[in-house]
PDB file of C-alpha atoms and ligand atoms in Angstrom:
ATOM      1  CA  UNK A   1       9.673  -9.862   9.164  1.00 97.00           C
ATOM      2  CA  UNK A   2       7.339 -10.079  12.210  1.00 98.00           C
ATOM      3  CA  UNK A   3       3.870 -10.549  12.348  1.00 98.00           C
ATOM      4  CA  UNK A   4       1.276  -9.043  14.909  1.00 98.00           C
ATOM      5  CA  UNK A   5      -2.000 -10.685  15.301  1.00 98.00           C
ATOM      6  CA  UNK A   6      -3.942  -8.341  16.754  1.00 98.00           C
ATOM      7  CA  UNK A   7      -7.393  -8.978  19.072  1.00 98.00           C
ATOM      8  CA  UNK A   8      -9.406  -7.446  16.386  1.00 98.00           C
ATOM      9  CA  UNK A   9      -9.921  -5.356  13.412  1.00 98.00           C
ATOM     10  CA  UNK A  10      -9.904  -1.940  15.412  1.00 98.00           C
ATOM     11  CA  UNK A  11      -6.887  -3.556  17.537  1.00 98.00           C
ATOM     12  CA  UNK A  12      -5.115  -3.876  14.384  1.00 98.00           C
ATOM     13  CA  UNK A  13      -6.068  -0.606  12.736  1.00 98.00           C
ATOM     14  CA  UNK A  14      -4.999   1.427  15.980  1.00 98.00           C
ATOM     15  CA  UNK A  15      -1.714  -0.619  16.616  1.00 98.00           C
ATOM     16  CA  UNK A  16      -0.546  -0.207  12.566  1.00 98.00           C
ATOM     17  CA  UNK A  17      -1.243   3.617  12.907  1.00 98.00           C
ATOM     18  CA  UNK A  18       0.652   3.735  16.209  1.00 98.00           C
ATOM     19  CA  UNK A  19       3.999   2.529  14.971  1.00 98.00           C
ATOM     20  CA  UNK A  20       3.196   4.329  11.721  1.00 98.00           C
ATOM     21  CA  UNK A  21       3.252   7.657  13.443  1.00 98.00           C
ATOM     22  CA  UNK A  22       6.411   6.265  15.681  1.00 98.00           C
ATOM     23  CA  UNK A  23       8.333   6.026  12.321  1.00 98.00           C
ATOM     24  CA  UNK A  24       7.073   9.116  11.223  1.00 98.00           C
ATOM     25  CA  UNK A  25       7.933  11.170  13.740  1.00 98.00           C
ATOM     26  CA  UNK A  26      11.101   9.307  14.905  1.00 98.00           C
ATOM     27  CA  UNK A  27      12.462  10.155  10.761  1.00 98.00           C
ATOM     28  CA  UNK A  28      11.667  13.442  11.528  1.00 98.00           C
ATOM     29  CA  UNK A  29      13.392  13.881  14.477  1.00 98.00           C
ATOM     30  CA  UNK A  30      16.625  12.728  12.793  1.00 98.00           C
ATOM     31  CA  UNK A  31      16.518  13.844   9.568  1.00 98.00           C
ATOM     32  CA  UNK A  32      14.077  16.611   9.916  1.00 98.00           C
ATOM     33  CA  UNK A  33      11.966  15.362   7.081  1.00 98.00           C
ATOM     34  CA  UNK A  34      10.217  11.599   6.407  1.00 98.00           C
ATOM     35  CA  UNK A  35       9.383  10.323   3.064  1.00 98.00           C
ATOM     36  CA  UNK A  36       6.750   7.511   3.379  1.00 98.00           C
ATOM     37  CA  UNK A  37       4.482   5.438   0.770  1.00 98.00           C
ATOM     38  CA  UNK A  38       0.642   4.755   1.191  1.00 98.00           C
ATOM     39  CA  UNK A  39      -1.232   2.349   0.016  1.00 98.00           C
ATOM     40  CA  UNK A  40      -4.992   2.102  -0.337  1.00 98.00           C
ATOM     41  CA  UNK A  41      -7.677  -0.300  -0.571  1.00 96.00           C
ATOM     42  CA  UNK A  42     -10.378  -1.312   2.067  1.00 96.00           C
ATOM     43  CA  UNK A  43      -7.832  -2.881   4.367  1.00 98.00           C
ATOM     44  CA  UNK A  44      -6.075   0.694   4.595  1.00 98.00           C
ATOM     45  CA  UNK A  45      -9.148   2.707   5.733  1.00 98.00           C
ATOM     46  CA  UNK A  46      -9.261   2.639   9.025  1.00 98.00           C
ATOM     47  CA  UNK A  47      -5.660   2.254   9.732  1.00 98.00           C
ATOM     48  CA  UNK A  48      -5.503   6.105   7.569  1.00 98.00           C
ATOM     49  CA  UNK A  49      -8.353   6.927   9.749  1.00 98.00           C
ATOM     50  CA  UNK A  50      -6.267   6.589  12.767  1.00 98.00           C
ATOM     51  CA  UNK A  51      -3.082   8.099  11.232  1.00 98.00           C
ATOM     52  CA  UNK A  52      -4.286  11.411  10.525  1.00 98.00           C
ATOM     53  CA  UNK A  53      -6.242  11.703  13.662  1.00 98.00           C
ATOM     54  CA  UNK A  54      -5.013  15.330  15.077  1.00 98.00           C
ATOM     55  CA  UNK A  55      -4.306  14.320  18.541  1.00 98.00           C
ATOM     56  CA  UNK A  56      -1.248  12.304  17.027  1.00 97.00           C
ATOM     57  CA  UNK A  57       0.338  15.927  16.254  1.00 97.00           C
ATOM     58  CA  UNK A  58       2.240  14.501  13.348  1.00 98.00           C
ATOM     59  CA  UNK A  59       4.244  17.741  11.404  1.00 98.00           C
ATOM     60  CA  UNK A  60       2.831  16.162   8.137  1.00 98.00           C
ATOM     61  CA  UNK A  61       4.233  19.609   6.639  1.00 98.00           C
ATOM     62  CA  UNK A  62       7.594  17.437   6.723  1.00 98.00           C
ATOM     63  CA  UNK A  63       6.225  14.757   5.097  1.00 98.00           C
ATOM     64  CA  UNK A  64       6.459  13.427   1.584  1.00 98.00           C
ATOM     65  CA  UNK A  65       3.909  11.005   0.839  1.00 98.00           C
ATOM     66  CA  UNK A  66       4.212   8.670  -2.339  1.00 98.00           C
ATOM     67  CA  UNK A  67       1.160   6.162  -3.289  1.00 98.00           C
ATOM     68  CA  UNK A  68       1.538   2.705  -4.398  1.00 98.00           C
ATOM     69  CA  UNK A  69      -0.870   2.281  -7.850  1.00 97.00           C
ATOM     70  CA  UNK A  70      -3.416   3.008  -9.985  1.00 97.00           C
ATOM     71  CA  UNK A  71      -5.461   2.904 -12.694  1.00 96.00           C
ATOM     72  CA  UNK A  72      -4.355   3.790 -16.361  1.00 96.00           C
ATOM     73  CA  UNK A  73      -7.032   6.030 -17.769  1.00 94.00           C
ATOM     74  CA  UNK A  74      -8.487   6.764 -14.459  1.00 95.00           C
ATOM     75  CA  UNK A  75      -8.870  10.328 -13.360  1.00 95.00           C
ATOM     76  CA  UNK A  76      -8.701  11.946  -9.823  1.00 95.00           C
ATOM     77  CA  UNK A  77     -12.420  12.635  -9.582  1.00 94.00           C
ATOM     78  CA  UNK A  78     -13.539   8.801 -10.077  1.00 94.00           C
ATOM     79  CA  UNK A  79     -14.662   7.387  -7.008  1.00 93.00           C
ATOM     80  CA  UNK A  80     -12.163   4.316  -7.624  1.00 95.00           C
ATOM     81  CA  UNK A  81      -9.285   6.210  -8.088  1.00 97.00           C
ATOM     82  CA  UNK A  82      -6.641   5.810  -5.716  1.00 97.00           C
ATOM     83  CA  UNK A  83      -4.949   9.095  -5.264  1.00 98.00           C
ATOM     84  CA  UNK A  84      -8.858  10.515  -5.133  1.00 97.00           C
ATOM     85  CA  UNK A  85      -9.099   8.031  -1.980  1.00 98.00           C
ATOM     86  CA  UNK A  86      -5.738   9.746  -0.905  1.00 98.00           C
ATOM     87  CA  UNK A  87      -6.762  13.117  -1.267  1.00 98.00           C
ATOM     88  CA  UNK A  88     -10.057  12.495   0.689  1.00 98.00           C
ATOM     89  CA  UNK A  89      -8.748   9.943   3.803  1.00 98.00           C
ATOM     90  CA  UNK A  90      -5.465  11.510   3.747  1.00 98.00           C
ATOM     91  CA  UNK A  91      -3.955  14.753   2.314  1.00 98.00           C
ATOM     92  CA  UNK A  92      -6.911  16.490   3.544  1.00 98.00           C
ATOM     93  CA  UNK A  93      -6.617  15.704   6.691  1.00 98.00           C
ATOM     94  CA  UNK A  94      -2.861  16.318   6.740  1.00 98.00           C
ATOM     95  CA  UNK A  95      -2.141  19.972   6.589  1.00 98.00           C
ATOM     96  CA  UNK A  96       1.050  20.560   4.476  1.00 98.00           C
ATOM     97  CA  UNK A  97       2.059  17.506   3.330  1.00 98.00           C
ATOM     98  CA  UNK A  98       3.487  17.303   0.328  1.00 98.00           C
ATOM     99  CA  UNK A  99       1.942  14.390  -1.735  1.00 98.00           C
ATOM    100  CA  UNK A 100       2.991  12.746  -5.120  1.00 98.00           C
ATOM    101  CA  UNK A 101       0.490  11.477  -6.878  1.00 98.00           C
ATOM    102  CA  UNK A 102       0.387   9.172  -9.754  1.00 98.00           C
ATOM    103  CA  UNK A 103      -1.203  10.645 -12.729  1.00 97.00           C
ATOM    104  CA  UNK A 104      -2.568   7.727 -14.560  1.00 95.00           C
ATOM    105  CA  UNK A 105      -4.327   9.642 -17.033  1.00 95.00           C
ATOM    106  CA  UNK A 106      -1.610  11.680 -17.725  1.00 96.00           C
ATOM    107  CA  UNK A 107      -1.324  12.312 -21.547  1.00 95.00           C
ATOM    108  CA  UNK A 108       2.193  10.985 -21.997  1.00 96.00           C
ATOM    109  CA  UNK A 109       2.438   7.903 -19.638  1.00 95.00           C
ATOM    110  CA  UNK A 110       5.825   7.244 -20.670  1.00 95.00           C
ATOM    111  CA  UNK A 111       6.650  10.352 -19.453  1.00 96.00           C
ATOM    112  CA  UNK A 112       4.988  10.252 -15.716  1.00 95.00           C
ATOM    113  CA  UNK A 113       6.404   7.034 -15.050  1.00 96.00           C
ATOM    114  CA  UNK A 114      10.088   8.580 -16.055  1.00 97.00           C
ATOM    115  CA  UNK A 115       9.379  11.326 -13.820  1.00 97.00           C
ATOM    116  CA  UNK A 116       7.919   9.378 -10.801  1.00 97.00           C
ATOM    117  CA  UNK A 117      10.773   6.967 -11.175  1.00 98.00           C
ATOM    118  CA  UNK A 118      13.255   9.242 -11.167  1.00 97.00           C
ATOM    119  CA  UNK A 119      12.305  11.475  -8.178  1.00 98.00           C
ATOM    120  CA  UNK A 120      11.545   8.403  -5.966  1.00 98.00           C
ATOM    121  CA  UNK A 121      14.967   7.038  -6.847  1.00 96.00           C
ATOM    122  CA  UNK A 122      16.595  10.104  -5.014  1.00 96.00           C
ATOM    123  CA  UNK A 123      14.487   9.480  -2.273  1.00 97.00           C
ATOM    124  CA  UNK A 124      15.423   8.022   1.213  1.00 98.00           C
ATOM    125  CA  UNK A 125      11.737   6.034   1.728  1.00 98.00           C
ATOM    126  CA  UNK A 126      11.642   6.112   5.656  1.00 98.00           C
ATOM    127  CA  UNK A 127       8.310   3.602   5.502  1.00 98.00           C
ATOM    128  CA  UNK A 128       6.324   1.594   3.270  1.00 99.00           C
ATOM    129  CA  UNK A 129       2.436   0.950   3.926  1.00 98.00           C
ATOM    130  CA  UNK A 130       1.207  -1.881   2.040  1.00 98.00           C
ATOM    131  CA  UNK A 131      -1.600  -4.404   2.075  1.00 98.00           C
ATOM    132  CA  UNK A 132      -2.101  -7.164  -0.297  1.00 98.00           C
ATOM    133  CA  UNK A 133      -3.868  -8.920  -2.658  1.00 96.00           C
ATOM    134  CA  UNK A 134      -6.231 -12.099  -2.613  1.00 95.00           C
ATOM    135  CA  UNK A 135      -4.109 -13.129  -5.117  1.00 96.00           C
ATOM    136  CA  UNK A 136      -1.240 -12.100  -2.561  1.00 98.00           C
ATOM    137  CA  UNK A 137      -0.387  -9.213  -5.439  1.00 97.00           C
ATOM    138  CA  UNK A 138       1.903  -6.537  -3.701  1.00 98.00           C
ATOM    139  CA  UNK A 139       0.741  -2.960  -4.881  1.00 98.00           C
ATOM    140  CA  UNK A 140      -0.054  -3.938  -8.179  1.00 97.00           C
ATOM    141  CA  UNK A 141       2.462  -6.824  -8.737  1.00 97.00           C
ATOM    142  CA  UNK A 142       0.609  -9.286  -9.842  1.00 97.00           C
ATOM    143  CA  UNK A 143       1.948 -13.300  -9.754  1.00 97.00           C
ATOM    144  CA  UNK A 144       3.734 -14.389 -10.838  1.00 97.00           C
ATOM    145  CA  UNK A 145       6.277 -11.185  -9.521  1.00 96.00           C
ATOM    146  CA  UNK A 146       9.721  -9.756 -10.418  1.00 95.00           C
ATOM    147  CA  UNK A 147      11.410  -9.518  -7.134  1.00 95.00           C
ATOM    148  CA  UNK A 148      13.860  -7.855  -9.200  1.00 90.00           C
ATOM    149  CA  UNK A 149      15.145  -5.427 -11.360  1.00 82.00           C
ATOM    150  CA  UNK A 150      12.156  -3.511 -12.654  1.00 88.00           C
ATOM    151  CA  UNK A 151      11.900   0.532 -12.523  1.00 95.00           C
ATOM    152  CA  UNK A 152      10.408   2.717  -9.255  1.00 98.00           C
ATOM    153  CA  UNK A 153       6.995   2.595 -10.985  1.00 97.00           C
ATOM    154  CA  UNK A 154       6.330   0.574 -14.011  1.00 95.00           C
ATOM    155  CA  UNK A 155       2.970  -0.946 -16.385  1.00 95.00           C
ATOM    156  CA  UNK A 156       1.220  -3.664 -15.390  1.00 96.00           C
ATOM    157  CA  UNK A 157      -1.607  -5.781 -16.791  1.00 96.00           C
ATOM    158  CA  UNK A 158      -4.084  -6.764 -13.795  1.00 96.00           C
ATOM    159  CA  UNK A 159      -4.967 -10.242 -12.851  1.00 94.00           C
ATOM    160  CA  UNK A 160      -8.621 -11.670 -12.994  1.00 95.00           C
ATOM    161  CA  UNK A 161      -8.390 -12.105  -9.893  1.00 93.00           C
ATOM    162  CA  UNK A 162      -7.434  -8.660  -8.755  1.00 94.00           C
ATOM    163  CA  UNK A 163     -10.113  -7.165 -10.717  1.00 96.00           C
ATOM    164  CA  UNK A 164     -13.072  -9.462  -9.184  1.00 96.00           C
ATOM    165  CA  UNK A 165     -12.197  -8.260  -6.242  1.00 93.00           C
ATOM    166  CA  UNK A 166     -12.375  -4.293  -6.646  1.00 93.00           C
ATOM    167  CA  UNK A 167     -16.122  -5.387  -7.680  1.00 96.00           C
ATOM    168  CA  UNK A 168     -16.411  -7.068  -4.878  1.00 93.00           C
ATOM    169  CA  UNK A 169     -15.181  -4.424  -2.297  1.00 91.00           C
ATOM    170  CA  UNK A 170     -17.497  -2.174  -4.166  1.00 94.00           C
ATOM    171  CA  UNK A 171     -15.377   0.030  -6.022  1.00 93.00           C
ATOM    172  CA  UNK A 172     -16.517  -0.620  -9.781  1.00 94.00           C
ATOM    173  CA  UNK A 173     -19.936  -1.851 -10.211  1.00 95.00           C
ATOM    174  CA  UNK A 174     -19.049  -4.915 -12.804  1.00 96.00           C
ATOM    175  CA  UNK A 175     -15.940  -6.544 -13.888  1.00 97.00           C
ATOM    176  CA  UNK A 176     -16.072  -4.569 -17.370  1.00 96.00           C
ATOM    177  CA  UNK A 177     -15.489  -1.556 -15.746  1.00 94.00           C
ATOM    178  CA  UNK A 178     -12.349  -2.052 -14.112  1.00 95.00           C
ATOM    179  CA  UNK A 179      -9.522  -0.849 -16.006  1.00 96.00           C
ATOM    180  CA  UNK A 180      -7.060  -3.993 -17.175  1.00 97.00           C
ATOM    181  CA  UNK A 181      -4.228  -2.341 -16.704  1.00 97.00           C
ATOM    182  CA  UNK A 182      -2.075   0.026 -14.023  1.00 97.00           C
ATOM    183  CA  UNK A 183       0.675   1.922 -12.885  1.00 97.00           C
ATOM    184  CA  UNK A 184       2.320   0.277 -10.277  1.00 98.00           C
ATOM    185  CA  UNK A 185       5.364   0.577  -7.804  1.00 98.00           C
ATOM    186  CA  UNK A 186       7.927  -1.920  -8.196  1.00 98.00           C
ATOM    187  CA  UNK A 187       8.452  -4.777  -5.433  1.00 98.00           C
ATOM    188  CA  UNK A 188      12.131  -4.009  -5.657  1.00 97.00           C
ATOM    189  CA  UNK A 189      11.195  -0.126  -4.757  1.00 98.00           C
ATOM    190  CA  UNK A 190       8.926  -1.147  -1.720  1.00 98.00           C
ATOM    191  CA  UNK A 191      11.909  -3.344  -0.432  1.00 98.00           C
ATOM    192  CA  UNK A 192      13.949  -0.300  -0.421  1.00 98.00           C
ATOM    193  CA  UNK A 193      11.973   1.186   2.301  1.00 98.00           C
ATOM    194  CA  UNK A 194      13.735   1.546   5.993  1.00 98.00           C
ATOM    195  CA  UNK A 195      10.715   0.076   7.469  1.00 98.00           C
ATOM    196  CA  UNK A 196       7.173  -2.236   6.166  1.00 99.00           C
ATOM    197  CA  UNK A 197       4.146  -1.960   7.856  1.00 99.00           C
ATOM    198  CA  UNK A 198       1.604  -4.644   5.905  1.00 98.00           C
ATOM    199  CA  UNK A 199      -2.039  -3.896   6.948  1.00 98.00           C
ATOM    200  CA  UNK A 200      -4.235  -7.038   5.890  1.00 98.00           C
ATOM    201  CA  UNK A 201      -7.574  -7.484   7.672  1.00 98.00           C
ATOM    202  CA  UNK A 202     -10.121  -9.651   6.878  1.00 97.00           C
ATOM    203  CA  UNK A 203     -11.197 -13.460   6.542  1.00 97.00           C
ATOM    204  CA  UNK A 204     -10.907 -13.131   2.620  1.00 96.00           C
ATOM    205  CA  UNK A 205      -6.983 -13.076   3.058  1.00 97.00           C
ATOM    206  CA  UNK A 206      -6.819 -15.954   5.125  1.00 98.00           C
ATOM    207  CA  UNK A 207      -5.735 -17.978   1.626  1.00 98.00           C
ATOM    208  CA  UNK A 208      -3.100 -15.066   0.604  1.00 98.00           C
ATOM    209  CA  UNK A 209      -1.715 -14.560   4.275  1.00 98.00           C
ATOM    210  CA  UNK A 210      -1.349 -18.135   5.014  1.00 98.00           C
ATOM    211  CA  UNK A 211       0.710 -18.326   1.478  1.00 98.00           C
ATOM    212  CA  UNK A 212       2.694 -15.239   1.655  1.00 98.00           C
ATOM    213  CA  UNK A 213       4.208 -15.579   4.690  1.00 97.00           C
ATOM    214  CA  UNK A 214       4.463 -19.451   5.756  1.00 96.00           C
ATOM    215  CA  UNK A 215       6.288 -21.030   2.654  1.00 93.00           C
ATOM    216  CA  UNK A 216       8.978 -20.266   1.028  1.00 96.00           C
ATOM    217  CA  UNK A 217       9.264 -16.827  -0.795  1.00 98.00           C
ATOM    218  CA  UNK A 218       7.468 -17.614  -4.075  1.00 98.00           C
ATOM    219  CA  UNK A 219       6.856 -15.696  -7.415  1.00 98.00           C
ATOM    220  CA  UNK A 220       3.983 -16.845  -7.548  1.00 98.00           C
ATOM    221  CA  UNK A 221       3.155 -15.427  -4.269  1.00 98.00           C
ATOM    222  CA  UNK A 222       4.498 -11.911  -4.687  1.00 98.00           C
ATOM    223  CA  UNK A 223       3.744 -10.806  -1.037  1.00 98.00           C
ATOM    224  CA  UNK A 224       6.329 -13.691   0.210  1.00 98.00           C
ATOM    225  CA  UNK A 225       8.982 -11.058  -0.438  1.00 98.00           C
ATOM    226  CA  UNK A 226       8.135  -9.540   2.765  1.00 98.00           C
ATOM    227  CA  UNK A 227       9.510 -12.342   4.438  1.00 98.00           C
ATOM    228  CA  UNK A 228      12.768 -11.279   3.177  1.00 98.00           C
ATOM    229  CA  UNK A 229      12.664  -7.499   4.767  1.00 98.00           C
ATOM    230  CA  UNK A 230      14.515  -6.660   7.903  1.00 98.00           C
ATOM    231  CA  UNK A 231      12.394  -4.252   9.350  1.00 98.00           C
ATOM    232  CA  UNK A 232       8.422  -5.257   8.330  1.00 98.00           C
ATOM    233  CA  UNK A 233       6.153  -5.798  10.497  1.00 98.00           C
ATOM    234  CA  UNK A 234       2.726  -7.232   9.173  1.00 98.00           C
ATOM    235  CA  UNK A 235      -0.210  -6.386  11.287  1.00 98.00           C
ATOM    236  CA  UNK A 236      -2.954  -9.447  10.957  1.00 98.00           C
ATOM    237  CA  UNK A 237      -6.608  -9.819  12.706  1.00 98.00           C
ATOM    238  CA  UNK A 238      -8.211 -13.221  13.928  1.00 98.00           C
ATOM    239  CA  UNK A 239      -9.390 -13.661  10.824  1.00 98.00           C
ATOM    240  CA  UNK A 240      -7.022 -12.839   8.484  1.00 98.00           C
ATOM    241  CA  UNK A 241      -4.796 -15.323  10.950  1.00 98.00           C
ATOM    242  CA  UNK A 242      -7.031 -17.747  10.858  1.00 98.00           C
ATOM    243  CA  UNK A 243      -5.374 -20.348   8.197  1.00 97.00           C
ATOM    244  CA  UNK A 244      -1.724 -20.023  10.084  1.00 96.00           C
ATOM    245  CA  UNK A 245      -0.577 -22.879  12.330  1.00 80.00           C
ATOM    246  CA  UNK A 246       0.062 -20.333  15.469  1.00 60.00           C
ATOM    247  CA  UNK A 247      -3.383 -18.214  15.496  1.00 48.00           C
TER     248      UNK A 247
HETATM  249  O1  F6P B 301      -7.093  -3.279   0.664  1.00 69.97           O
HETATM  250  P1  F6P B 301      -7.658  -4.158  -0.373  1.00 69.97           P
HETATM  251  O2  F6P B 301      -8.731  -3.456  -1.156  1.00 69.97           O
HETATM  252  O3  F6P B 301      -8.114  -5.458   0.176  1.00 69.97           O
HETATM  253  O4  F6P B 301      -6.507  -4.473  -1.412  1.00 69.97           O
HETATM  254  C1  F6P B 301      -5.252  -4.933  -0.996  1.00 69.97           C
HETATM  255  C2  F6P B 301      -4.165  -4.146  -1.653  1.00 69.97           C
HETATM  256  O5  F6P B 301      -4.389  -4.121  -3.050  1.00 69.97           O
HETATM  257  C3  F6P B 301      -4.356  -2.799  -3.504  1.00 69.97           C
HETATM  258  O6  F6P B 301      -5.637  -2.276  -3.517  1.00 69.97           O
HETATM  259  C4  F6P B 301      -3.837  -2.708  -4.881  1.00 69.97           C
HETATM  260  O7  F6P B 301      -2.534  -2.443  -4.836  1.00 69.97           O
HETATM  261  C5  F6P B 301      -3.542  -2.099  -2.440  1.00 69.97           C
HETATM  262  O8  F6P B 301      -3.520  -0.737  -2.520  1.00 69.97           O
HETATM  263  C6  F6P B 301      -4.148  -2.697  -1.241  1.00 69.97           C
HETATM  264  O9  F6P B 301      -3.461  -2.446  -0.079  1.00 69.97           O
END
């Protein structure tokens, strides 16, 4: 794992979406097709921003694009739902990609997470976008984390913690609104990915970044995994940095 601490939040954004579209198009190049994973979240949107941009001539018609989480219950149409904040920073913007979304309001569950699981398992995941949590949750794995052994996607129950902040960010307008629970890709599925790219801006992961990745790796600290990866680079700002020894 390497870290990157760029000069500033637009620094970070544009250097993320650079070796993003590297990857992608490098995959392509060799295999003729790249499978990648998005994630969302406020962290991710200008970094998307950047990645779609046209001049970056990315074939996205090659692409596969998987998502990390979401919401049980929650449908495409509400304004917190992640593959709705997909569909609008990203698949629209990427003519012919093929994206798989996670249908957390599907009528059978049980039944989307079998089929998710067991298409992403064939996959070859050529990169992995993530962020992470205050809580230093990973996708949706919340502490303490299963490094281990879970399926592609699985249920989770969300932390307090977790759910304060998607009020705070703005995307539900009071803690009672945000669902409890989630569909999440595994931490053991992420870590299958070829390459990482971690995208955490912002002051209010100071706490998480400084935990994650300068102790030892740490259930209770799911992002710590990272630290484990052989190819993930995580892309910090000044602030974000600002708790670690070095920045
Ligand atoms: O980007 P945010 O909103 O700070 O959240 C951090 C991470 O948590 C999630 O929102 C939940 O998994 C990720 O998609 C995101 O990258």
């Amino acid at each position: 794992m390497k870290i990157i601490v760029a000069d500033d939040r637009e620094a970070l954004d544009t250097q993320a979406a650079k070796m993003g579209i590297e990857t992608i198009k490098s995959a392509i190049e060799r295999n003729g097709h790249a499978t990648i994973i998005l994630a969302t979240g406020t962290s991710q949107v200008g970094m998307l921003e950047r990645l779609v941009d046209p001049e970056n001539e990315v074939p996205w018609d090659k692409v596969t694009a998987y998502h990390l989480d979401e919401y049980v219950g929650v449908g495409e149409d509400n304004p917190a739902s992640f593959r709705g904040y997909l569909r609008e920073r990203f698949v629209d913007h990427a003519p012919g990609v093929e994206f798989v979304p996670i249908n957390a309001d599907a009528d059978d569950i049980v039944e989307e997470l079998t089929k998710l699981s067991e298409r992403i398992q064939a996959a070859k995941i050529d990169l992995c976008f993530c962020g992470i949590g205050e809580n230093c949750h990973l996708a949706f794995n919340e502490p303490p984390a299963n490094f281990e052994g879970a399926a592609p996607f699985t249920g989770v129950q969300l932390d307090d913690v977790s759910r304060v902040q998607q009020v705070k960010e703005g995307w539900y307008t009071d803690l009672d609104s945000v669902p409890r629970t989630a569909i999440s890709m595994s931490i053991s599925q992420m870590m299958k990915a070829e390459k990482i790219i971690c995208v955490v801006p912002d002051e209010r992961k100071a706490t998480a970044v400084k935990n994650a990745f300068t102790g030892d790796v740490d259930p209770q600290y799911p992002a710590s995994i990272l630290q484990k990866h052989p190819n993930c680079v995580v892309f910090l700002d000044p602030e974000s940095a600002g708790l670690l020894e070095t920045a």
